[in-house]
Amino acid sequence: MKFKMDNFMGRVKLCLLFFLMIWVSVLNAQTTKVRGTVTDAETGEPLPMVTLLFVGTTIGVTTDFDGNYYLETRENVSELMAAYVSYEKQTKPVNKGAFNTIDFKLVPIVTGLDEVKVTPGENPAHAILRNISKNKKRNNPAEKEAYSYSTYTKMELDVANLKPQFKNKKLQKNFGFIFQYMDTSAITGKAYLPVMISEASADYYYRRSPRLSREIVKASRISGIQEDYSLAQFTGHLHVNVNLYDNYINIFEVNFVSPLCDHGLLYYKYFLVDSLQKEGRKIYKIRFHPKGKSTPVFDGEVNIDSTTWALESAQMRMIKGLNVNWIKDLAIETTNELINDSTWFLKQDKILADFTVQMRDSSKLISFMGHRQIDYSNVTVNEAIPSEILKLDSEVTINKNVLQNDENYWQNARPYQLSEKERNIYNMVDSIKNVPLYQNIYDMIQTVFLGYYNTKYVGFGPYYKLYSFNKLEGNRFQLGAKTTSDFSKRIRLSGYGAYSTKDQKFKGGGTVEYMFNNQPTSKLTVSGKHDVFQLGASENAFTTGNILSSIFSRGNNEKLTMINEFDFRYEKEWWQGFSNSFALEYRQMYPTKYVDFIRPDGKELNQIHTTQFRLGTRLSKNEIVVRQDFDKVSMGSDFPIVGIDLVAGLKGVLNSDYEYYRAEISVQHDMHIAPIGYSDFMITGGKIFGKVPYPLLKLHEGNATYFYDPYAFSCMNFYEFASDLWAAVFWEHHFRGFFLSKIPLMKRLKWREVVTVKALWGRLSDKNNGSLSDTRAILLFPEGMSSVSKPYIEAGVGVENILRLIRVDAIWRLTHRGDRSGQKVDNFAINFSIHLNF
């Protein structure tokens, strides 16, 4: 996630909401929960791989290498048994429907033994693992030609480390009632308070070739969040896929090594600890333990069917000490069932994640626990997908009545009944929202993260643009406002006004947006501005008036251009992954004291008029998009995202002076390369046809600040290079501590290494080259600007995850290193940035 203050605050809120809603599960407030430790009664040493079993059931687990265990069930159980070779079995009572802490101290059995000969042999677990790998294609659901099922998904967000009383009397008065809803997690042992719960019912269809994935969300409801049709797409299951048959399991953008990985012996030690009979089938229980912590790994157990070598169930937990941010604990449980004589398929899976700022065990800071549980039913395998499903053009389809289902519907949709405490969570959360103090706190947090202070109908801000400064404008003061969703979910009005002291000019702008449809998007935008702009800035750069662009400027922030602009734009999303934008854009550009418009004959051009038509096309596949009432934010895709931009200059239309054509294409992709991290890259290129003044050329992206911009050249100045034919590559690879984690100090600091390479090739035709001595161009280039006579290349190394937020890059300019008239070249740059990464 790259840092840009103008959309950073909104992205933070959306990303937090996204992660908490996508990855969270529900583990049921009133199930029977047991956790504890098993030790040797004589030595006090913890006993690993001890079998814990609810008496009268096949529900059980083994202890980890520290002797710890946890179990949960909705079954009617009353006793828990601990069994271990050479120790006496123990059985203890269980308080049904409640949280239990039950520790066992097993007594060793002393017997006289004859001489025992130990002979070397293969670990029996290894033979089972080989059979699992041989049969993956048959057992892996993703390898089936087609399947479908129905899901019931329950998600919950809890606050942990919340003390059951407030020292502050005002807090006690307003929120004291909530503590009757507190419960305890069997996994973490923490007391927690549910603050959000959601339920969803959906149907899912899958076809391997040609690939098809469709989820129809039939019903959804969320407590604690205003009912929103667009949020319903994130209450299903589609965006989470914990498939242990994959070699790596991607959770929170972290690639964990699966215990069933084909080369799992490089990362885990395996132990065959037991075999048991379940419904007449022999099941092998294999305990696995990580060999090291340089790669994200789990600790836990898998249960394998002895006939098909398929996964019957698994329980695993992220080990402590990994280079993973914000997640103090992560636990996964999955259960499969036999749907015919030879096919195993998902029955239930659960995820728990403990989100916290402080990772130390002794931390008493409030943290958040997310739970998500999915129950699967109506499974079909290798059956034809209905024609009406094939006609759908979106991976996630929301029924029109998705939010309009009463309690009777949910009672029939659930595979089990909610407890009274679970049902009351909805009422409790609604009660919190009605407390005035809660609303004040909510408004303050929203202002910090979104930048706007919202009243009911109007929001004022953003606060980070209230004041800024640069060489052209001097001190700049700005105030903006926009309407809220309470004003209208169809129309949004926004605008701002600014005044700068050095040039003593007023600036401003306004926008009207009309949303015909939210999903798929159909939106009309009309906007106008009179303001200064930085030509040649990347899309990720700070926009005009941002205080951070002033504070962290490298002193090259004066080359701004005064522009009057008017845009008429329509965006149409034909289906998810394919959209167009149609725009008519009018510009008037004026010279300034730092950026002049001089003709080859020495005369100044007072202004440049352009009117252009723009056609934008965006192509993506399986992209995850967070949709709000008027905005949408891409959360990425496993496939490349392609953008095509076609522009036609319309000479004579609205006094436009130039006819030209411009075509540009970009390909953006994030590629995971487990276990050595992931790469982000963008390839872009384009061509301009026609004779144009230099502001209409491709002005390559410089960087005038100490902040790192992934799609700008860190050692390049603004107005240094221009092209009418170009290609560029921006690449960075994040190793996620693959090397540094092997160094003791770095392992403790959890710093991560990153490398970058950025390259540019460009060409400039003589008719547009204003740097030539006998130029035929419309305008002379500003002093120091030229074509890219040879490829421009810069490369860097960096360290990220400093204090889990900060990234520092050292970048070297490898070509075009010499100073020239009008350009003082920086051959080395230090850049900072802020990243919120797991």
PDB file of N, CA and C in Angstrom, residues 535-539 585 587 589 610-617 643-650 658-666 684-701 721-728 760 764 768:
ATOM      1  N   LEU A 535       2.749  19.899 -13.814  1.00  0.00           N
ATOM      2  CA  LEU A 535       2.760  19.039 -14.987  1.00  0.00           C
ATOM      3  C   LEU A 535       3.920  18.048 -14.864  1.00  0.00           C
ATOM      4  N   GLY A 536       3.675  16.815 -15.288  1.00  0.00           N
ATOM      5  CA  GLY A 536       4.716  15.794 -15.208  1.00  0.00           C
ATOM      6  C   GLY A 536       4.771  15.070 -13.888  1.00  0.00           C
ATOM      7  N   ALA A 537       3.783  15.282 -13.021  1.00  0.00           N
ATOM      8  CA  ALA A 537       3.741  14.547 -11.749  1.00  0.00           C
ATOM      9  C   ALA A 537       3.040  13.211 -11.966  1.00  0.00           C
ATOM     10  N   SER A 538       3.429  12.205 -11.198  1.00  0.00           N
ATOM     11  CA  SER A 538       2.784  10.905 -11.312  1.00  0.00           C
ATOM     12  C   SER A 538       1.419  10.945 -10.639  1.00  0.00           C
ATOM     13  N   GLU A 539       0.594   9.944 -10.946  1.00  0.00           N
ATOM     14  CA  GLU A 539      -0.726   9.880 -10.341  1.00  0.00           C
ATOM     15  C   GLU A 539      -0.644   9.681  -8.837  1.00  0.00           C
ATOM     16  N   GLU A 585     -12.422  17.324 -22.357  1.00  0.00           N
ATOM     17  CA  GLU A 585     -11.581  18.098 -21.439  1.00  0.00           C
ATOM     18  C   GLU A 585     -11.119  19.390 -22.114  1.00  0.00           C
ATOM     19  N   ARG A 587      -8.767  22.916 -21.591  1.00  0.00           N
ATOM     20  CA  ARG A 587      -7.675  23.477 -20.803  1.00  0.00           C
ATOM     21  C   ARG A 587      -7.238  24.831 -21.362  1.00  0.00           C
ATOM     22  N   MET A 589      -3.808  26.969 -20.389  1.00  0.00           N
ATOM     23  CA  MET A 589      -2.572  26.959 -19.608  1.00  0.00           C
ATOM     24  C   MET A 589      -1.847  28.289 -19.789  1.00  0.00           C
ATOM     25  N   THR A 610      -6.512  24.034 -25.336  1.00  0.00           N
ATOM     26  CA  THR A 610      -6.696  22.676 -25.859  1.00  0.00           C
ATOM     27  C   THR A 610      -8.095  22.180 -25.509  1.00  0.00           C
ATOM     28  N   THR A 611      -8.681  21.470 -26.434  1.00  0.00           N
ATOM     29  CA  THR A 611      -9.911  20.716 -26.189  1.00  0.00           C
ATOM     30  C   THR A 611      -9.656  19.305 -26.686  1.00  0.00           C
ATOM     31  N   GLN A 612      -9.873  18.348 -25.839  1.00  0.00           N
ATOM     32  CA  GLN A 612      -9.550  16.980 -26.240  1.00  0.00           C
ATOM     33  C   GLN A 612     -10.632  16.016 -25.779  1.00  0.00           C
ATOM     34  N   PHE A 613     -10.792  14.954 -26.560  1.00  0.00           N
ATOM     35  CA  PHE A 613     -11.687  13.863 -26.185  1.00  0.00           C
ATOM     36  C   PHE A 613     -10.829  12.696 -25.707  1.00  0.00           C
ATOM     37  N   ARG A 614     -11.212  12.107 -24.578  1.00  0.00           N
ATOM     38  CA  ARG A 614     -10.415  11.029 -23.996  1.00  0.00           C
ATOM     39  C   ARG A 614     -11.291   9.777 -23.844  1.00  0.00           C
ATOM     40  N   LEU A 615     -10.744   8.662 -24.279  1.00  0.00           N
ATOM     41  CA  LEU A 615     -11.385   7.364 -24.086  1.00  0.00           C
ATOM     42  C   LEU A 615     -10.454   6.492 -23.257  1.00  0.00           C
ATOM     43  N   GLY A 616     -10.899   6.156 -22.062  1.00  0.00           N
ATOM     44  CA  GLY A 616     -10.107   5.294 -21.187  1.00  0.00           C
ATOM     45  C   GLY A 616     -10.720   3.914 -21.086  1.00  0.00           C
ATOM     46  N   THR A 617      -9.892   2.909 -21.061  1.00  0.00           N
ATOM     47  CA  THR A 617     -10.351   1.527 -20.924  1.00  0.00           C
ATOM     48  C   THR A 617      -9.539   0.859 -19.826  1.00  0.00           C
ATOM     49  N   GLY A 643      -4.498  -0.798 -18.448  1.00  0.00           N
ATOM     50  CA  GLY A 643      -5.150   0.474 -18.716  1.00  0.00           C
ATOM     51  C   GLY A 643      -4.762   0.986 -20.091  1.00  0.00           C
ATOM     52  N   ILE A 644      -5.740   1.433 -20.872  1.00  0.00           N
ATOM     53  CA  ILE A 644      -5.497   1.984 -22.206  1.00  0.00           C
ATOM     54  C   ILE A 644      -6.115   3.369 -22.256  1.00  0.00           C
ATOM     55  N   ASP A 645      -5.324   4.355 -22.685  1.00  0.00           N
ATOM     56  CA  ASP A 645      -5.774   5.742 -22.711  1.00  0.00           C
ATOM     57  C   ASP A 645      -5.572   6.286 -24.120  1.00  0.00           C
ATOM     58  N   LEU A 646      -6.661   6.711 -24.757  1.00  0.00           N
ATOM     59  CA  LEU A 646      -6.614   7.277 -26.097  1.00  0.00           C
ATOM     60  C   LEU A 646      -7.142   8.700 -26.043  1.00  0.00           C
ATOM     61  N   VAL A 647      -6.374   9.652 -26.606  1.00  0.00           N
ATOM     62  CA  VAL A 647      -6.731  11.072 -26.552  1.00  0.00           C
ATOM     63  C   VAL A 647      -6.676  11.647 -27.962  1.00  0.00           C
ATOM     64  N   ALA A 648      -7.667  12.457 -28.291  1.00  0.00           N
ATOM     65  CA  ALA A 648      -7.688  13.159 -29.579  1.00  0.00           C
ATOM     66  C   ALA A 648      -7.854  14.645 -29.324  1.00  0.00           C
ATOM     67  N   GLY A 649      -6.871  15.460 -29.772  1.00  0.00           N
ATOM     68  CA  GLY A 649      -6.976  16.908 -29.669  1.00  0.00           C
ATOM     69  C   GLY A 649      -7.881  17.450 -30.761  1.00  0.00           C
ATOM     70  N   LEU A 650      -8.874  18.261 -30.403  1.00  0.00           N
ATOM     71  CA  LEU A 650      -9.904  18.737 -31.337  1.00  0.00           C
ATOM     72  C   LEU A 650      -9.638  20.205 -31.681  1.00  0.00           C
ATOM     73  N   TYR A 658      -4.757  23.088 -31.305  1.00  0.00           N
ATOM     74  CA  TYR A 658      -3.909  22.004 -31.800  1.00  0.00           C
ATOM     75  C   TYR A 658      -4.716  20.740 -32.082  1.00  0.00           C
ATOM     76  N   GLU A 659      -4.275  20.057 -33.138  1.00  0.00           N
ATOM     77  CA  GLU A 659      -4.791  18.730 -33.438  1.00  0.00           C
ATOM     78  C   GLU A 659      -3.681  17.715 -33.168  1.00  0.00           C
ATOM     79  N   TYR A 660      -3.961  16.746 -32.385  1.00  0.00           N
ATOM     80  CA  TYR A 660      -2.961  15.733 -32.028  1.00  0.00           C
ATOM     81  C   TYR A 660      -3.693  14.481 -31.548  1.00  0.00           C
ATOM     82  N   TYR A 661      -2.941  13.403 -31.465  1.00  0.00           N
ATOM     83  CA  TYR A 661      -3.483  12.134 -30.981  1.00  0.00           C
ATOM     84  C   TYR A 661      -2.448  11.499 -30.052  1.00  0.00           C
ATOM     85  N   ARG A 662      -2.950  10.892 -29.016  1.00  0.00           N
ATOM     86  CA  ARG A 662      -2.050  10.295 -28.028  1.00  0.00           C
ATOM     87  C   ARG A 662      -2.613   8.930 -27.616  1.00  0.00           C
ATOM     88  N   ALA A 663      -1.756   7.930 -27.614  1.00  0.00           N
ATOM     89  CA  ALA A 663      -2.136   6.574 -27.191  1.00  0.00           C
ATOM     90  C   ALA A 663      -1.149   6.104 -26.126  1.00  0.00           C
ATOM     91  N   GLU A 664      -1.692   5.582 -25.036  1.00  0.00           N
ATOM     92  CA  GLU A 664      -0.833   5.121 -23.931  1.00  0.00           C
ATOM     93  C   GLU A 664      -1.434   3.857 -23.337  1.00  0.00           C
ATOM     94  N   ILE A 665      -0.578   2.932 -22.966  1.00  0.00           N
ATOM     95  CA  ILE A 665      -1.007   1.682 -22.347  1.00  0.00           C
ATOM     96  C   ILE A 665      -0.148   1.421 -21.113  1.00  0.00           C
ATOM     97  N   SER A 666      -0.758   0.857 -20.089  1.00  0.00           N
ATOM     98  CA  SER A 666      -0.017   0.494 -18.876  1.00  0.00           C
ATOM     99  C   SER A 666      -0.466  -0.893 -18.425  1.00  0.00           C
ATOM    100  N   THR A 684       4.745   0.783 -18.836  1.00  0.00           N
ATOM    101  CA  THR A 684       3.911   1.761 -19.517  1.00  0.00           C
ATOM    102  C   THR A 684       4.638   2.269 -20.750  1.00  0.00           C
ATOM    103  N   GLY A 685       3.868   2.631 -21.745  1.00  0.00           N
ATOM    104  CA  GLY A 685       4.445   3.168 -22.967  1.00  0.00           C
ATOM    105  C   GLY A 685       3.399   3.911 -23.765  1.00  0.00           C
ATOM    106  N   GLY A 686       3.850   4.771 -24.688  1.00  0.00           N
ATOM    107  CA  GLY A 686       2.887   5.519 -25.465  1.00  0.00           C
ATOM    108  C   GLY A 686       3.530   6.294 -26.600  1.00  0.00           C
ATOM    109  N   LYS A 687       2.668   6.908 -27.398  1.00  0.00           N
ATOM    110  CA  LYS A 687       3.135   7.718 -28.530  1.00  0.00           C
ATOM    111  C   LYS A 687       2.173   8.870 -28.745  1.00  0.00           C
ATOM    112  N   ILE A 688       2.757  10.028 -29.116  1.00  0.00           N
ATOM    113  CA  ILE A 688       1.980  11.215 -29.463  1.00  0.00           C
ATOM    114  C   ILE A 688       2.148  11.471 -30.950  1.00  0.00           C
ATOM    115  N   PHE A 689       1.024  11.604 -31.647  1.00  0.00           N
ATOM    116  CA  PHE A 689       1.032  11.884 -33.076  1.00  0.00           C
ATOM    117  C   PHE A 689       0.630  13.337 -33.276  1.00  0.00           C
ATOM    118  N   GLY A 690       1.476  14.098 -33.992  1.00  0.00           N
ATOM    119  CA  GLY A 690       1.165  15.494 -34.249  1.00  0.00           C
ATOM    120  C   GLY A 690       2.214  16.416 -33.652  1.00  0.00           C
ATOM    121  N   LYS A 691       2.072  17.702 -33.981  1.00  0.00           N
ATOM    122  CA  LYS A 691       2.995  18.719 -33.506  1.00  0.00           C
ATOM    123  C   LYS A 691       2.320  19.487 -32.373  1.00  0.00           C
ATOM    124  N   VAL A 692       2.968  19.475 -31.197  1.00  0.00           N
ATOM    125  CA  VAL A 692       2.342  20.065 -30.010  1.00  0.00           C
ATOM    126  C   VAL A 692       3.378  20.868 -29.234  1.00  0.00           C
ATOM    127  N   PRO A 693       2.943  21.850 -28.436  1.00  0.00           N
ATOM    128  CA  PRO A 693       3.875  22.535 -27.516  1.00  0.00           C
ATOM    129  C   PRO A 693       4.286  21.587 -26.396  1.00  0.00           C
ATOM    130  N   TYR A 694       5.400  21.900 -25.753  1.00  0.00           N
ATOM    131  CA  TYR A 694       5.973  20.938 -24.805  1.00  0.00           C
ATOM    132  C   TYR A 694       5.057  20.575 -23.633  1.00  0.00           C
ATOM    133  N   PRO A 695       4.137  21.465 -23.137  1.00  0.00           N
ATOM    134  CA  PRO A 695       3.268  21.004 -22.042  1.00  0.00           C
ATOM    135  C   PRO A 695       2.371  19.829 -22.429  1.00  0.00           C
ATOM    136  N   LEU A 696       2.201  19.589 -23.762  1.00  0.00           N
ATOM    137  CA  LEU A 696       1.365  18.481 -24.203  1.00  0.00           C
ATOM    138  C   LEU A 696       2.178  17.232 -24.517  1.00  0.00           C
ATOM    139  N   LEU A 697       3.501  17.303 -24.397  1.00  0.00           N
ATOM    140  CA  LEU A 697       4.333  16.117 -24.572  1.00  0.00           C
ATOM    141  C   LEU A 697       4.260  15.246 -23.314  1.00  0.00           C
ATOM    142  N   LYS A 698       4.886  14.120 -23.381  1.00  0.00           N
ATOM    143  CA  LYS A 698       5.029  13.278 -22.194  1.00  0.00           C
ATOM    144  C   LYS A 698       6.164  13.863 -21.360  1.00  0.00           C
ATOM    145  N   LEU A 699       5.810  14.537 -20.283  1.00  0.00           N
ATOM    146  CA  LEU A 699       6.801  15.077 -19.352  1.00  0.00           C
ATOM    147  C   LEU A 699       7.032  14.009 -18.292  1.00  0.00           C
ATOM    148  N   HIS A 700       8.221  13.441 -18.294  1.00  0.00           N
ATOM    149  CA  HIS A 700       8.454  12.254 -17.472  1.00  0.00           C
ATOM    150  C   HIS A 700       8.468  12.597 -15.989  1.00  0.00           C
ATOM    151  N   GLU A 701       8.034  11.622 -15.189  1.00  0.00           N
ATOM    152  CA  GLU A 701       7.662  11.831 -13.796  1.00  0.00           C
ATOM    153  C   GLU A 701       8.883  12.034 -12.907  1.00  0.00           C
ATOM    154  N   PHE A 721      13.060  15.724 -18.689  1.00  0.00           N
ATOM    155  CA  PHE A 721      12.994  14.947 -19.923  1.00  0.00           C
ATOM    156  C   PHE A 721      11.572  14.982 -20.477  1.00  0.00           C
ATOM    157  N   ALA A 722      11.485  14.994 -21.815  1.00  0.00           N
ATOM    158  CA  ALA A 722      10.201  14.941 -22.508  1.00  0.00           C
ATOM    159  C   ALA A 722      10.328  14.011 -23.706  1.00  0.00           C
ATOM    160  N   SER A 723       9.205  13.381 -24.089  1.00  0.00           N
ATOM    161  CA  SER A 723       9.210  12.437 -25.213  1.00  0.00           C
ATOM    162  C   SER A 723       7.874  12.499 -25.937  1.00  0.00           C
ATOM    163  N   ASP A 724       7.888  12.073 -27.214  1.00  0.00           N
ATOM    164  CA  ASP A 724       6.622  11.803 -27.895  1.00  0.00           C
ATOM    165  C   ASP A 724       6.502  10.327 -28.269  1.00  0.00           C
ATOM    166  N   LEU A 725       7.528   9.550 -27.926  1.00  0.00           N
ATOM    167  CA  LEU A 725       7.470   8.088 -28.009  1.00  0.00           C
ATOM    168  C   LEU A 725       8.272   7.568 -26.827  1.00  0.00           C
ATOM    169  N   TRP A 726       7.688   6.701 -26.017  1.00  0.00           N
ATOM    170  CA  TRP A 726       8.363   6.313 -24.782  1.00  0.00           C
ATOM    171  C   TRP A 726       7.904   4.950 -24.276  1.00  0.00           C
ATOM    172  N   ALA A 727       8.730   4.386 -23.388  1.00  0.00           N
ATOM    173  CA  ALA A 727       8.391   3.172 -22.651  1.00  0.00           C
ATOM    174  C   ALA A 727       9.132   3.237 -21.325  1.00  0.00           C
ATOM    175  N   ALA A 728       8.482   2.790 -20.256  1.00  0.00           N
ATOM    176  CA  ALA A 728       9.083   2.857 -18.924  1.00  0.00           C
ATOM    177  C   ALA A 728       8.715   1.609 -18.133  1.00  0.00           C
ATOM    178  N   LEU A 760      13.696   4.105 -18.160  1.00  0.00           N
ATOM    179  CA  LEU A 760      12.934   4.881 -19.118  1.00  0.00           C
ATOM    180  C   LEU A 760      13.674   4.928 -20.446  1.00  0.00           C
ATOM    181  N   LEU A 764      12.231  11.707 -29.176  1.00  0.00           N
ATOM    182  CA  LEU A 764      11.539  12.966 -29.446  1.00  0.00           C
ATOM    183  C   LEU A 764      11.793  13.346 -30.896  1.00  0.00           C
ATOM    184  N   ASN A 768       8.977  18.329 -32.481  1.00  0.00           N
ATOM    185  CA  ASN A 768       8.542  18.599 -31.113  1.00  0.00           C
ATOM    186  C   ASN A 768       9.693  18.864 -30.155  1.00  0.00           C
TER     187      ASN A 768
END
